CSV table of C-alpha atoms in Angstrom, one decimal:
chain,number,residue,atom,x,y,z
T,1,ASN,CA,-9.7,-21.3,-14.3
T,2,GLU,CA,-12.7,-19.4,-13.8
T,3,MET,CA,-12.4,-17.8,-17.0
T,4,LEU,CA,-12.0,-20.9,-18.7
T,5,ASN,CA,-14.6,-23.2,-17.1
T,6,ASN,CA,-17.4,-20.2,-17.1
T,7,PHE,CA,-16.7,-18.4,-20.7
T,8,LEU,CA,-14.0,-19.9,-23.1
T,9,ARG,CA,-15.0,-23.8,-22.7
T,10,PRO,CA,-18.7,-23.3,-22.9
T,11,GLY,CA,-18.0,-21.0,-26.0
T,12,LEU,CA,-18.3,-17.1,-25.9
T,13,GLN,CA,-21.6,-15.5,-26.8
T,14,ASP,CA,-22.2,-12.2,-28.3
T,15,LEU,CA,-21.6,-8.8,-26.5
T,16,CYS,CA,-24.2,-6.0,-26.6
T,17,VAL,CA,-21.9,-3.0,-26.9
T,18,SER,CA,-24.6,-0.6,-26.1
T,19,ARG,CA,-27.4,-0.3,-23.6
T,20,THR,CA,-30.9,1.5,-23.4
T,21,SER,CA,-32.1,0.9,-19.8
T,22,PHE,CA,-30.4,4.4,-18.9
T,23,THR,CA,-29.2,7.5,-20.4
T,24,TRP,CA,-26.0,8.4,-18.7
T,25,GLY,CA,-22.8,7.2,-20.8
T,26,VAL,CA,-21.5,8.1,-24.2
T,27,PRO,CA,-24.4,8.3,-26.8
T,28,VAL,CA,-24.4,6.0,-29.9
T,29,ASP,CA,-24.1,8.3,-32.9
T,30,PHE,CA,-26.5,6.1,-35.2
T,31,ASP,CA,-29.3,5.7,-32.8
T,32,PRO,CA,-30.1,8.4,-29.7
T,33,LYS,CA,-32.1,5.6,-27.8
T,34,HIS,CA,-28.6,3.9,-27.2
T,35,VAL,CA,-25.3,4.7,-25.2
T,36,VAL,CA,-22.2,2.5,-25.2
T,37,TYR,CA,-21.6,0.0,-22.8
T,38,VAL,CA,-19.7,1.5,-19.7
T,39,TRP,CA,-17.1,-1.1,-20.4
T,40,ILE,CA,-16.3,-0.4,-23.9
T,41,ASP,CA,-15.5,3.0,-22.9
T,42,ALA,CA,-13.8,2.6,-19.8
T,43,LEU,CA,-11.2,-0.1,-21.4
T,44,SER,CA,-10.4,2.3,-24.5
T,45,ASN,CA,-9.2,4.8,-22.1
T,46,TYR,CA,-6.1,2.6,-21.6
T,47,ILE,CA,-4.8,3.4,-25.0
T,48,THR,CA,-7.0,6.6,-25.6
T,49,THR,CA,-5.2,8.3,-22.8
T,50,LEU,CA,-1.8,7.4,-24.2
T,51,GLY,CA,-2.7,9.1,-27.5
T,52,TYR,CA,-4.0,6.0,-29.6
T,53,HIS,CA,-5.7,7.1,-33.3
T,54,ALA,CA,-7.6,4.9,-35.2
T,55,ASN,CA,-6.3,6.6,-38.7
T,56,GLY,CA,-3.1,4.8,-37.4
T,57,VAL,CA,-0.8,7.7,-36.8
T,58,SER,CA,-0.6,7.6,-32.6
T,59,ASP,CA,1.3,9.7,-30.5
T,60,GLU,CA,4.5,8.8,-29.1
T,61,LYS,CA,3.3,8.1,-25.7
T,62,PHE,CA,1.2,5.4,-27.1
T,63,ASN,CA,4.3,3.6,-29.3
T,64,LYS,CA,6.4,3.9,-26.0
T,65,TYR,CA,3.9,2.5,-23.4
T,66,TRP,CA,1.5,0.1,-25.2
T,67,PRO,CA,1.5,-2.9,-24.8
T,68,ALA,CA,1.2,-2.4,-20.8
T,69,THR,CA,0.7,-4.8,-18.0
T,70,HIS,CA,-2.5,-4.2,-16.2
T,71,ILE,CA,-2.6,-4.8,-12.8
T,72,ILE,CA,-6.5,-4.7,-11.6
T,73,GLY,CA,-9.0,-6.1,-8.7
T,74,LYS,CA,-9.8,-10.0,-9.5
T,75,ASP,CA,-13.4,-8.9,-9.5
T,76,ILE,CA,-13.1,-7.4,-12.9
T,77,LEU,CA,-10.9,-9.8,-14.5
T,78,ARG,CA,-13.5,-11.0,-17.0
T,79,PHE,CA,-13.7,-7.3,-18.6
T,80,HIS,CA,-10.0,-7.3,-19.0
T,81,THR,CA,-9.0,-10.9,-20.2
T,82,ILE,CA,-12.0,-11.7,-22.2
T,83,TYR,CA,-13.8,-8.1,-23.5
T,84,TRP,CA,-10.7,-6.3,-23.6
T,85,PRO,CA,-8.4,-8.7,-25.7
T,86,ILE,CA,-11.5,-9.0,-28.5
T,87,ILE,CA,-11.5,-5.2,-28.6
T,88,LEU,CA,-7.7,-4.9,-29.2
T,89,MET,CA,-7.7,-8.0,-31.7
T,90,ALA,CA,-10.5,-6.1,-33.6
T,91,LEU,CA,-8.3,-3.0,-33.8
T,92,ASP,CA,-5.3,-5.3,-34.8
T,93,LEU,CA,-3.5,-3.7,-31.4
T,94,PRO,CA,-0.9,-6.1,-29.3
T,95,LEU,CA,-2.3,-7.9,-26.3
T,96,PRO,CA,-1.4,-6.5,-22.9
T,97,LYS,CA,2.0,-8.0,-21.3
T,98,LYS,CA,0.3,-9.4,-18.6
T,99,VAL,CA,-3.1,-8.9,-16.4
T,100,PHE,CA,-2.3,-9.5,-12.7
T,101,GLY,CA,-5.8,-9.8,-10.8
T,102,HIS,CA,-4.7,-9.0,-7.2
T,103,PRO,CA,-6.4,-10.5,-4.1
T,104,TRP,CA,-8.8,-8.7,-2.0
T,105,LEU,CA,-7.8,-7.4,1.5
T,106,LEU,CA,-10.6,-8.8,4.0
T,107,THR,CA,-11.6,-7.8,7.3
T,108,GLY,CA,-10.8,-10.5,9.3
T,109,SER,CA,-12.4,-13.2,7.4
T,110,ASP,CA,-15.3,-11.4,5.3
T,111,LYS,CA,-15.2,-9.2,2.3
T,112,MET,CA,-15.5,-5.4,3.7
T,113,SER,CA,-19.1,-4.5,3.1
T,114,LYS,CA,-21.2,-1.3,4.4
T,115,SER,CA,-24.3,-3.7,5.0
T,116,LYS,CA,-22.0,-5.4,7.7
T,117,GLY,CA,-20.5,-2.3,9.0
T,118,ASN,CA,-17.0,-3.8,8.8
T,119,VAL,CA,-15.6,-1.3,6.5
T,120,ILE,CA,-12.1,0.0,7.5
T,121,TYR,CA,-11.4,3.0,5.7
T,122,ALA,CA,-7.8,4.1,4.8
T,123,GLU,CA,-8.0,7.9,5.7
T,124,ASP,CA,-8.8,6.3,9.1
T,125,LEU,CA,-6.3,4.0,9.6
T,126,VAL,CA,-3.5,6.9,8.2
T,127,ALA,CA,-5.1,9.3,10.6
T,128,HIS,CA,-3.8,6.6,13.5
T,129,PHE,CA,-0.9,5.1,11.9
T,130,GLY,CA,0.6,7.3,9.2
T,131,VAL,CA,0.9,6.7,5.3
T,132,ASP,CA,3.9,4.6,5.3
T,133,ALA,CA,2.5,2.3,7.9
T,134,VAL,CA,-0.6,1.8,6.0
T,135,ARG,CA,1.3,1.3,2.8
T,136,TYR,CA,3.7,-1.2,4.5
T,137,TYR,CA,0.7,-3.3,5.8
T,138,CYS,CA,-1.4,-3.4,2.7
T,139,LEU,CA,1.8,-4.2,0.4
T,140,HIS,CA,3.4,-6.8,3.1
T,141,GLU,CA,0.2,-8.6,4.0
T,142,MET,CA,-1.6,-9.1,0.5
T,143,PRO,CA,-0.3,-12.7,-0.6
T,144,PHE,CA,0.3,-13.2,-4.3
T,145,ALA,CA,-2.5,-15.9,-4.7
T,146,GLN,CA,-4.7,-15.6,-1.7
T,147,ASP,CA,-6.8,-12.7,0.1
T,148,GLY,CA,-5.1,-11.0,2.7
T,149,THR,CA,-6.5,-10.1,6.1
T,150,ILE,CA,-6.8,-6.6,7.8
T,151,THR,CA,-8.0,-5.7,11.2
T,152,TRP,CA,-6.9,-2.9,13.6
T,153,GLU,CA,-4.9,-5.7,15.9
T,154,LEU,CA,-2.9,-7.0,13.1
T,155,VAL,CA,-2.0,-3.7,11.7
T,156,ILE,CA,-0.6,-2.7,15.4
T,157,GLU,CA,0.9,-6.1,15.6
T,158,ARG,CA,2.6,-5.8,12.3
T,159,ILE,CA,3.8,-2.1,12.6
T,160,ASN,CA,5.4,-2.9,16.3
T,161,SER,CA,7.2,-6.1,15.0
T,162,ASP,CA,8.5,-5.1,11.8
T,163,LEU,CA,8.7,-1.4,11.5
T,164,ALA,CA,9.3,-0.3,15.0
T,165,ASN,CA,11.5,-3.1,15.9
T,166,ILE,CA,13.3,-4.2,12.9
T,167,LEU,CA,13.5,-1.1,11.3
T,168,GLY,CA,13.1,1.8,13.5
T,169,ASN,CA,15.1,0.1,16.4
T,170,LEU,CA,18.1,-0.4,14.1
T,171,VAL,CA,18.1,2.8,12.7
T,172,SER,CA,18.0,4.5,16.1
T,173,ARG,CA,20.6,2.2,17.9
T,174,THR,CA,23.2,2.6,15.0
T,175,ILE,CA,22.9,6.3,15.1
T,176,ALA,CA,23.1,6.5,18.4
T,177,MET,CA,26.5,4.3,18.9
T,178,SER,CA,27.8,6.6,16.0
T,179,ASN,CA,27.3,9.7,17.9
T,180,LYS,CA,28.2,8.2,21.4
T,181,TYR,CA,31.6,6.6,19.8
T,182,PHE,CA,32.5,9.1,17.3
T,183,GLY,CA,30.3,11.9,17.6
T,184,GLY,CA,28.5,11.3,14.5
T,185,LEU,CA,31.3,11.5,12.1
T,186,VAL,CA,31.8,8.4,9.3
T,187,THR,CA,34.6,6.8,8.4
T,188,ASN,CA,35.8,3.7,7.2
T,189,PRO,CA,39.3,2.2,8.3
T,190,ASN,CA,38.2,-0.9,6.5
T,191,VAL,CA,39.4,-3.3,9.4
T,192,CYS,CA,37.8,-6.3,8.0
T,193,GLU,CA,36.8,-9.5,9.7
T,194,ALA,CA,35.0,-12.7,8.3
T,195,VAL,CA,31.6,-11.7,9.4
T,196,ASP,CA,31.8,-8.6,7.4
T,197,GLU,CA,31.7,-10.5,4.3
T,198,GLN,CA,28.5,-12.6,5.3
T,199,LEU,CA,26.9,-8.9,5.8
T,200,LYS,CA,28.0,-7.6,2.7
T,201,ALA,CA,27.3,-10.6,0.5
T,202,CYS,CA,23.4,-10.2,2.0
T,203,ALA,CA,23.3,-6.7,0.7
T,204,LEU,CA,24.6,-7.6,-2.6
T,205,GLU,CA,22.0,-10.2,-3.1
T,206,THR,CA,19.1,-8.1,-1.9
T,207,LYS,CA,18.4,-5.7,-5.0
T,208,LYS,CA,18.7,-8.8,-7.2
T,209,LYS,CA,16.1,-10.6,-5.3
T,210,VAL,CA,14.0,-7.6,-4.8
T,211,GLU,CA,14.0,-7.3,-8.6
T,212,ALA,CA,13.1,-10.9,-9.0
T,213,LYS,CA,10.1,-10.7,-6.7
T,214,MET,CA,8.9,-7.6,-8.3
T,215,GLU,CA,9.1,-9.0,-12.2
T,216,GLU,CA,6.9,-11.7,-10.6
T,217,LEU,CA,4.8,-8.9,-8.8
T,218,ARG,CA,5.3,-10.5,-5.6
T,219,VAL,CA,5.1,-7.5,-3.8
T,220,GLY,CA,4.9,-8.7,-0.6
T,221,ASP,CA,7.9,-11.2,-1.0
T,222,ALA,CA,10.0,-8.2,-2.3
T,223,LEU,CA,9.7,-6.3,0.8
T,224,ASP,CA,10.5,-9.6,2.9
T,225,GLU,CA,13.7,-9.7,1.0
T,226,VAL,CA,14.4,-6.1,2.0
T,227,PHE,CA,13.6,-7.0,6.0
T,228,THR,CA,15.7,-10.1,5.6
T,229,LEU,CA,18.8,-7.9,4.9
T,230,LEU,CA,17.5,-5.5,7.9
T,231,ARG,CA,17.5,-8.9,10.2
T,232,ARG,CA,20.7,-9.5,9.1
T,233,THR,CA,22.0,-5.9,10.0
T,234,ASN,CA,20.3,-6.6,13.5
T,235,LYS,CA,22.4,-10.0,13.8
T,236,TYR,CA,25.5,-8.1,12.8
T,237,ILE,CA,25.3,-5.9,15.9
T,238,ASP,CA,24.9,-8.9,18.2
T,239,GLU,CA,28.0,-10.5,16.3
T,240,THR,CA,30.4,-7.9,16.5
T,241,MET,CA,29.1,-6.1,20.0
T,242,PRO,CA,30.2,-2.7,19.3
T,243,TRP,CA,29.6,-1.7,22.9
T,244,VAL,CA,32.4,-4.2,23.7
T,245,LEU,CA,34.9,-3.0,21.0
T,246,ALA,CA,34.7,0.7,22.1
T,247,LYS,CA,36.0,-0.4,25.8
T,248,ASP,CA,39.5,-1.2,24.1
T,249,GLU,CA,41.5,1.5,22.6
T,250,SER,CA,43.0,-1.0,20.4
T,251,LYS,CA,39.7,-1.7,18.7
T,252,GLN,CA,38.7,1.8,17.3
T,253,ASP,CA,39.4,1.3,13.9
T,254,ARG,CA,37.8,-1.8,14.1
T,255,LEU,CA,34.9,-0.2,15.5
T,256,ALA,CA,34.6,2.8,13.0
T,257,THR,CA,34.7,-0.1,10.4
T,258,VAL,CA,31.6,-2.1,12.0
T,259,LEU,CA,29.7,1.2,12.3
T,260,TYR,CA,30.4,2.3,8.9
T,261,ASN,CA,29.0,-1.6,7.6
T,262,LEU,CA,26.2,-0.9,9.7
T,263,LEU,CA,25.4,2.6,8.3
T,264,GLU,CA,26.1,1.2,4.8
T,265,SER,CA,23.6,-1.3,5.1
T,266,ILE,CA,21.1,1.1,6.5
T,267,ARG,CA,21.4,3.0,3.0
T,268,ILE,CA,21.0,0.3,1.1
T,269,SER,CA,17.9,-0.7,2.7
T,270,ALA,CA,16.8,2.6,2.3
T,271,VAL,CA,17.3,2.9,-1.2
T,272,LEU,CA,15.4,-0.4,-1.9
T,273,LEU,CA,12.5,0.7,0.6
T,274,HIS,CA,11.9,4.0,-1.3
T,275,SER,CA,9.2,2.7,-3.2
T,276,PHE,CA,7.5,1.2,-1.0
T,277,LEU,CA,7.7,3.3,1.9
T,278,PRO,CA,9.1,6.7,0.1
T,279,ASP,CA,8.7,9.0,3.5
T,280,THR,CA,10.6,6.1,5.3
T,281,ALA,CA,13.5,6.3,3.2
T,282,GLU,CA,14.0,9.9,3.0
T,283,LYS,CA,14.1,10.2,6.7
T,284,MET,CA,16.7,7.3,6.8
T,285,PHE,CA,18.6,9.2,4.1
T,286,ALA,CA,18.2,12.6,6.3
T,287,TYR,CA,19.4,10.6,9.4
T,288,LEU,CA,22.5,9.5,7.1
T,289,ASN,CA,23.3,12.6,5.7
T,290,THR,CA,24.0,10.8,2.3
T,291,LYS,CA,23.3,12.0,-1.2
T,292,VAL,CA,24.1,8.6,-2.3
T,293,THR,CA,20.5,7.4,-3.0
T,294,ASP,CA,20.3,5.9,-6.8
T,295,LEU,CA,19.2,2.3,-7.4
T,296,ASP,CA,22.6,1.3,-9.1
T,297,SER,CA,24.5,2.5,-5.8
T,298,CYS,CA,23.2,-0.9,-4.4
T,299,GLU,CA,25.7,-2.9,-6.9
T,300,SER,CA,28.5,-2.5,-4.8
T,301,PHE,CA,28.8,-2.3,-0.8
T,302,GLY,CA,30.9,1.0,0.6
T,303,ASN,CA,29.2,3.7,-1.5
T,304,LEU,CA,28.1,5.6,1.6
T,305,GLU,CA,30.2,8.7,2.0
T,306,THR,CA,32.6,9.1,4.8
T,307,ASP,CA,34.0,12.4,6.6
T,308,ILE,CA,29.9,13.2,7.0
T,309,HIS,CA,28.2,13.2,10.2
T,310,VAL,CA,24.7,11.4,11.0
T,311,VAL,CA,22.2,13.3,12.4
T,312,GLU,CA,22.8,14.2,16.0
T,313,LYS,CA,19.5,12.8,17.3
T,314,CYS,CA,16.9,10.9,15.3
T,315,GLU,CA,13.0,10.7,16.0
T,316,PRO,CA,12.1,7.1,15.9
T,317,LEU,CA,10.8,6.1,12.2
T,318,PHE,CA,8.2,4.0,14.0
T,319,ALA,CA,6.8,4.3,17.8
T,320,ARG,CA,5.9,1.2,19.3
T,321,ILE,CA,1.8,1.1,20.1
T,322,ASP,CA,0.4,-0.1,23.2
T,323,GLU,CA,-2.3,-2.4,21.5
T,324,LYS,CA,-4.5,-2.7,24.7
T,325,LYS,CA,-4.7,0.8,25.5
T,326,PHE,CA,-4.9,1.7,21.7
T,327,MET,CA,-7.9,-0.4,21.3
T,328,GLU,CA,-9.8,0.4,24.6
T,329,GLU,CA,-9.6,4.4,23.5
T,330,PHE,CA,-10.5,3.3,19.9
T,331,ASN,CA,-13.6,1.6,20.8
T,332,LYS,CA,-14.6,4.2,23.5
T,333,GLU,CA,-14.0,6.9,20.6
T,334,ASN,CA,-16.0,4.8,18.4
T,335,GLY,CA,-18.7,4.0,20.7
T,336,LYS,CA,-19.3,7.9,21.3
T,337,THR,CA,-20.1,8.2,17.6
T,338,VAL,CA,-22.6,5.5,17.2
T,339,LYS,CA,-24.0,4.8,20.9
T,340,GLY,CA,-26.9,7.2,20.3
T,341,PHE,CA,-28.5,5.1,17.6
T,342,SER,CA,-29.7,1.7,18.1
T,343,GLY,CA,-28.1,-1.3,16.7
T,344,LYS,CA,-31.3,-1.6,14.1
T,345,ALA,CA,-30.3,1.9,13.1
T,346,LYS,CA,-27.0,1.6,12.3
T,347,ALA,CA,-27.5,-1.4,10.2
T,348,ALA,CA,-30.0,0.2,8.3
T,349,ILE,CA,-27.8,3.5,7.6
T,350,MET,CA,-24.6,1.4,6.9
T,351,LYS,CA,-27.0,-1.1,4.7
T,352,TYR,CA,-28.7,1.7,2.9
T,353,ASP,CA,-27.8,2.8,-0.6
T,354,TRP,CA,-27.4,6.2,-0.5
T,355,PRO,CA,-27.4,8.0,-3.9
T,356,GLY,CA,-24.9,10.0,-3.4
T,357,ASN,CA,-21.5,9.7,-1.0
T,358,ILE,CA,-22.0,6.8,1.4
T,359,ARG,CA,-18.7,7.9,3.0
T,360,GLU,CA,-20.4,11.4,3.2
T,361,LEU,CA,-23.2,9.5,4.9
T,362,ARG,CA,-21.1,7.8,7.2
T,363,ASN,CA,-19.4,11.1,8.4
T,364,CYS,CA,-22.8,12.7,8.9
T,365,VAL,CA,-23.9,9.8,11.1
T,366,GLU,CA,-20.8,9.6,13.2
T,367,SER,CA,-21.0,13.6,13.8
T,368,ALA,CA,-24.5,14.2,14.1
T,369,VAL,CA,-25.5,15.1,17.5
T,370,VAL,CA,-27.1,12.1,19.5
T,371,MET,CA,-31.0,12.0,19.4
T,372,SER,CA,-32.5,10.6,22.6
T,373,SER,CA,-35.2,9.1,20.3
T,374,GLY,CA,-32.2,6.6,19.1
T,375,ASP,CA,-33.9,5.6,15.9
T,376,GLU,CA,-34.4,9.5,14.5
T,377,ILE,CA,-31.9,11.7,12.9
T,378,ASN,CA,-33.0,15.5,12.3
T,379,ILE,CA,-32.1,16.9,9.3
T,380,GLU,CA,-30.7,19.6,10.5
T,381,ASP,CA,-28.1,17.6,12.0
T,382,LEU,CA,-26.9,16.6,8.7
T,383,PRO,CA,-24.3,18.1,6.6
T,384,PRO,CA,-25.8,20.9,4.0
T,385,ALA,CA,-25.0,18.5,1.3
T,386,VAL,CA,-26.3,15.4,2.4
T,387,ALA,CA,-29.7,17.3,3.7
T,388,LYS,CA,-30.0,18.9,0.4
T,389,SER,CA,-29.7,15.8,-1.1
T,390,SER,CA,-32.2,13.8,1.1
T,391,GLN,CA,-35.1,16.5,0.2
T,392,GLU,CA,-34.4,16.2,-3.6
T,393,ASN,CA,-34.7,12.4,-3.2
T,394,SER,CA,-37.2,12.4,-0.2
T,395,ILE,CA,-35.3,9.8,1.2
T,396,ALA,CA,-36.7,7.3,3.5
T,397,ILE,CA,-34.2,4.8,5.3
T,398,PRO,CA,-35.8,1.6,6.2
T,399,PHE,CA,-37.0,0.7,10.0
T,400,GLY,CA,-38.5,3.9,10.6
T,401,ILE,CA,-35.4,6.1,10.3
T,402,THR,CA,-36.4,9.5,8.6
T,403,LEU,CA,-34.4,12.2,6.8
């Protein structure tokens, strides 16, 4: 609607494809005062990197991969849905198959901004929670058509409820029961009951549902389908009660069948999770000791090898996090890094448009020796690269903070 109402319906205006207000950029060969507008240069990389040649003899890679689907931030939709199609039509090339402008991930209800000091950095999240936990949160909590929300508390909540409880607990319980009742040996006597068919049907439907959601770029919904299978598998444990079967010698084949069904459901889940949480899926394969990890193996139920042994003891895939304790420690740690600077100083530092790397400036502020003066940061306390840049550019941050 924005593109239609603001650009197409009022009528498209001419676009200047060069700039004279700065010198960085690709020079215009017939006028040294001009450089090519950055978006003209940037958009063309989609095809030139694939080996497109204007003479009509392009590389095979271009012929194979173009037209493609663009997945972009919604704030650059105009360049990809107006400027780029015009360029492609001028070149007589096919338009992109699809342009998907994904929503933003907000801090609480606000857009992340260094001036507000509410930026949550990916490397900080990974340092505390691990890559796959962060991947899961970002992929799952980014709605298809609305902005998502991220806070430290919400990440912890999702890790505990989904990753530690639904996924991690299922894997740990099943591996433990396999070792307790059968020494980890995987067999399948195939002593089935009606409840088994419900689990198998759910498992076999999941691959199709995941693929259908991904075709629509509904990544969070695709993950939900895998976790629906995991929830159904947890329910299967409650329905079959392996611990009761284990007490009856005449039910040992039934018990072995139940455990096989659990392990196979976990294997199918791991295969489907691999694209989203690769490290976690690899751990699950290792715990099962399976080599059957291809996507086609999810087309039928019962492809987990028999006469193999699951791992004797598995570490939890995801540990539960005490939110209250974590936040207390986090706030205490965060307070140590900024307490020496007044709120006015911190706001000015985060707002200032550093001419180099704003992340580097943030690091230097958080690692600098706390000054008793509160509003002053001595240049000798800064990393060399930042200190050098401050001297060369004669930087003076507002509110009297000097570098």
